[in-house]
Amino acid sequence: QVQLVESGGGLVQAGGSLRLSCVASGGTFSSYDMGWFRQAPGKEREFVAAVRWSGDRTYNGASVKGRFTISRDNAKNTVYLQMNNLKPEDTAVYYCAASFKRATYLYIESMYNYWGQGTQVTVSP
């Protein structure tokens, strides 16, 4: 059973930056594709970014392109989400997820096998 624990969320002013981390345990991290999703109050969960198990391919959701960067360190069993130029509309609970399905489309929630509990990000105007 894989466990994912997110950290790094908090309150930041618009235009600021945060870096989220997600540490995995209980599995072979280097074999999983990893993703970040977010869910704002009253809205459906939304794809943010994903990275392949090897780290050589990354994908971003349209709303965060050019501002957010996903990366991973397989030696530390950790995936990161660097968030720059934050906007109030980025306010949400951010979740990391792991997939061993070798899915073609990592923006689809059902492609993921394990989820973390989430970390709150709040961006003030």
CSV table of C-alpha atoms in Angstrom, one decimal:
chain,number,residue,atom,x,y,z
A,1,GLN,CA,0.0,0.0,0.0
A,2,VAL,CA,1.4,3.3,-1.0
A,3,GLN,CA,1.0,6.3,1.2
A,4,LEU,CA,1.3,9.9,0.0
A,5,VAL,CA,1.8,12.9,2.3
A,6,GLU,CA,1.6,16.4,1.0
A,7,SER,CA,3.1,19.5,2.7
A,8,GLY,CA,4.0,23.1,1.9
A,9,GLY,CA,0.6,24.6,1.6
A,10,GLY,CA,-0.4,27.8,3.3
A,11,LEU,CA,-1.5,31.4,2.9
A,12,VAL,CA,0.2,33.6,0.4
A,13,GLN,CA,-0.6,36.9,-1.3
A,14,ALA,CA,-1.3,37.1,-5.0
A,15,GLY,CA,1.9,37.1,-7.0
A,16,GLY,CA,3.7,35.1,-4.4
A,17,SER,CA,5.1,31.6,-4.6
A,18,LEU,CA,4.8,28.3,-2.8
A,19,ARG,CA,6.4,24.9,-3.3
A,20,LEU,CA,4.4,21.8,-2.4
A,21,SER,CA,6.0,18.5,-1.6
A,22,CYS,CA,4.6,15.0,-1.7
A,23,VAL,CA,6.5,12.2,0.0
A,24,ALA,CA,5.6,8.6,-0.9
A,25,SER,CA,6.2,5.5,1.2
A,26,GLY,CA,5.3,1.8,1.0
A,27,GLY,CA,5.9,1.3,-2.7
A,28,THR,CA,8.4,1.7,-5.5
A,29,PHE,CA,8.2,5.4,-6.1
A,30,SER,CA,10.4,5.4,-9.1
A,31,SER,CA,8.0,3.2,-11.0
A,32,TYR,CA,5.0,5.5,-10.6
A,33,ASP,CA,3.7,8.3,-12.7
A,34,MET,CA,2.8,11.2,-10.3
A,35,GLY,CA,0.2,13.9,-10.6
A,36,TRP,CA,-1.1,17.0,-8.8
A,37,PHE,CA,-4.8,17.8,-8.7
A,38,ARG,CA,-6.7,20.5,-6.9
A,39,GLN,CA,-10.2,21.1,-5.7
A,40,ALA,CA,-11.7,24.5,-4.8
A,41,PRO,CA,-14.9,24.8,-2.7
A,42,GLY,CA,-18.0,23.9,-4.7
A,43,LYS,CA,-16.0,22.8,-7.8
A,44,GLU,CA,-14.8,19.5,-9.2
A,45,ARG,CA,-11.3,18.3,-8.8
A,46,GLU,CA,-9.1,19.7,-11.5
A,47,PHE,CA,-5.8,18.4,-13.1
A,48,VAL,CA,-2.8,20.6,-12.3
A,49,ALA,CA,0.3,18.8,-13.5
A,50,ALA,CA,1.9,15.3,-13.9
A,51,VAL,CA,5.3,13.8,-14.4
A,52,ARG,CA,6.3,10.4,-15.8
A,53,TRP,CA,8.0,7.9,-13.6
A,54,SER,CA,11.4,8.7,-15.3
A,55,GLY,CA,11.0,12.4,-14.9
A,56,ASP,CA,11.5,13.0,-18.6
A,57,ARG,CA,8.0,14.1,-19.5
A,58,THR,CA,5.8,16.6,-17.7
A,59,TYR,CA,2.3,17.9,-18.4
A,60,ASN,CA,0.4,20.9,-17.1
A,61,GLY,CA,-3.2,21.9,-16.9
A,62,ALA,CA,-4.2,24.9,-19.1
A,63,SER,CA,-4.9,27.2,-16.1
A,64,VAL,CA,-1.4,26.8,-14.6
A,65,LYS,CA,0.9,26.7,-17.7
A,66,GLY,CA,3.8,29.0,-17.4
A,67,ARG,CA,3.3,29.4,-13.7
A,68,PHE,CA,3.5,26.0,-12.1
A,69,THR,CA,6.3,23.4,-12.5
A,70,ILE,CA,6.2,19.8,-11.5
A,71,SER,CA,9.4,17.8,-10.7
A,72,ARG,CA,10.4,14.7,-8.9
A,73,ASP,CA,13.4,13.3,-7.0
A,74,ASN,CA,13.3,9.5,-7.1
A,75,ALA,CA,16.1,9.3,-4.6
A,76,LYS,CA,13.9,11.1,-2.0
A,77,ASN,CA,10.6,9.5,-3.0
A,78,THR,CA,9.3,13.0,-3.5
A,79,VAL,CA,7.4,14.9,-6.1
A,80,TYR,CA,7.2,18.7,-6.0
A,81,LEU,CA,5.0,21.4,-7.4
A,82,GLN,CA,6.6,24.8,-7.7
A,83,MET,CA,3.8,27.5,-7.9
A,84,ASN,CA,4.8,31.0,-9.0
A,85,ASN,CA,2.7,34.1,-9.7
A,86,LEU,CA,-0.2,32.7,-7.6
A,87,LYS,CA,-3.6,34.0,-8.2
A,88,PRO,CA,-6.7,34.0,-5.9
A,89,GLU,CA,-8.3,31.5,-8.2
A,90,ASP,CA,-5.5,29.0,-7.4
A,91,THR,CA,-7.0,28.7,-3.9
A,92,ALA,CA,-7.9,25.1,-3.4
A,93,VAL,CA,-6.9,21.9,-1.6
A,94,TYR,CA,-4.0,20.3,-3.6
A,95,TYR,CA,-3.7,16.6,-3.8
A,96,CYS,CA,-0.9,14.4,-5.1
A,97,ALA,CA,-1.6,11.1,-6.7
A,98,ALA,CA,0.4,8.1,-7.9
A,99,SER,CA,-0.3,5.8,-10.9
A,100,PHE,CA,1.1,2.5,-11.9
A,101,LYS,CA,-1.2,2.1,-14.9
A,102,ARG,CA,1.2,3.6,-17.5
A,103,ALA,CA,-1.7,5.6,-18.6
A,104,THR,CA,-1.6,7.6,-21.8
A,105,TYR,CA,-3.6,10.5,-20.3
A,106,LEU,CA,-2.5,11.5,-16.9
A,107,TYR,CA,-5.0,14.3,-16.6
A,108,ILE,CA,-7.7,11.7,-15.9
A,109,GLU,CA,-8.4,11.1,-12.2
A,110,SER,CA,-9.3,7.4,-12.6
A,111,MET,CA,-5.8,6.7,-14.0
A,112,TYR,CA,-4.4,7.1,-10.5
A,113,ASN,CA,-4.2,4.4,-7.9
A,114,TYR,CA,-3.3,6.3,-4.7
A,115,TRP,CA,-4.1,9.7,-3.3
A,116,GLY,CA,-2.8,11.9,-0.6
A,117,GLN,CA,-5.0,13.7,2.0
A,118,GLY,CA,-4.3,17.1,0.5
A,119,THR,CA,-2.8,20.4,1.6
A,120,GLN,CA,-4.6,23.7,1.6
A,121,VAL,CA,-3.4,26.6,-0.5
A,122,THR,CA,-5.0,30.0,0.0
A,123,VAL,CA,-4.1,33.0,-2.1
A,124,SER,CA,-5.3,36.4,-0.9
A,125,PRO,CA,-5.9,39.3,-3.3
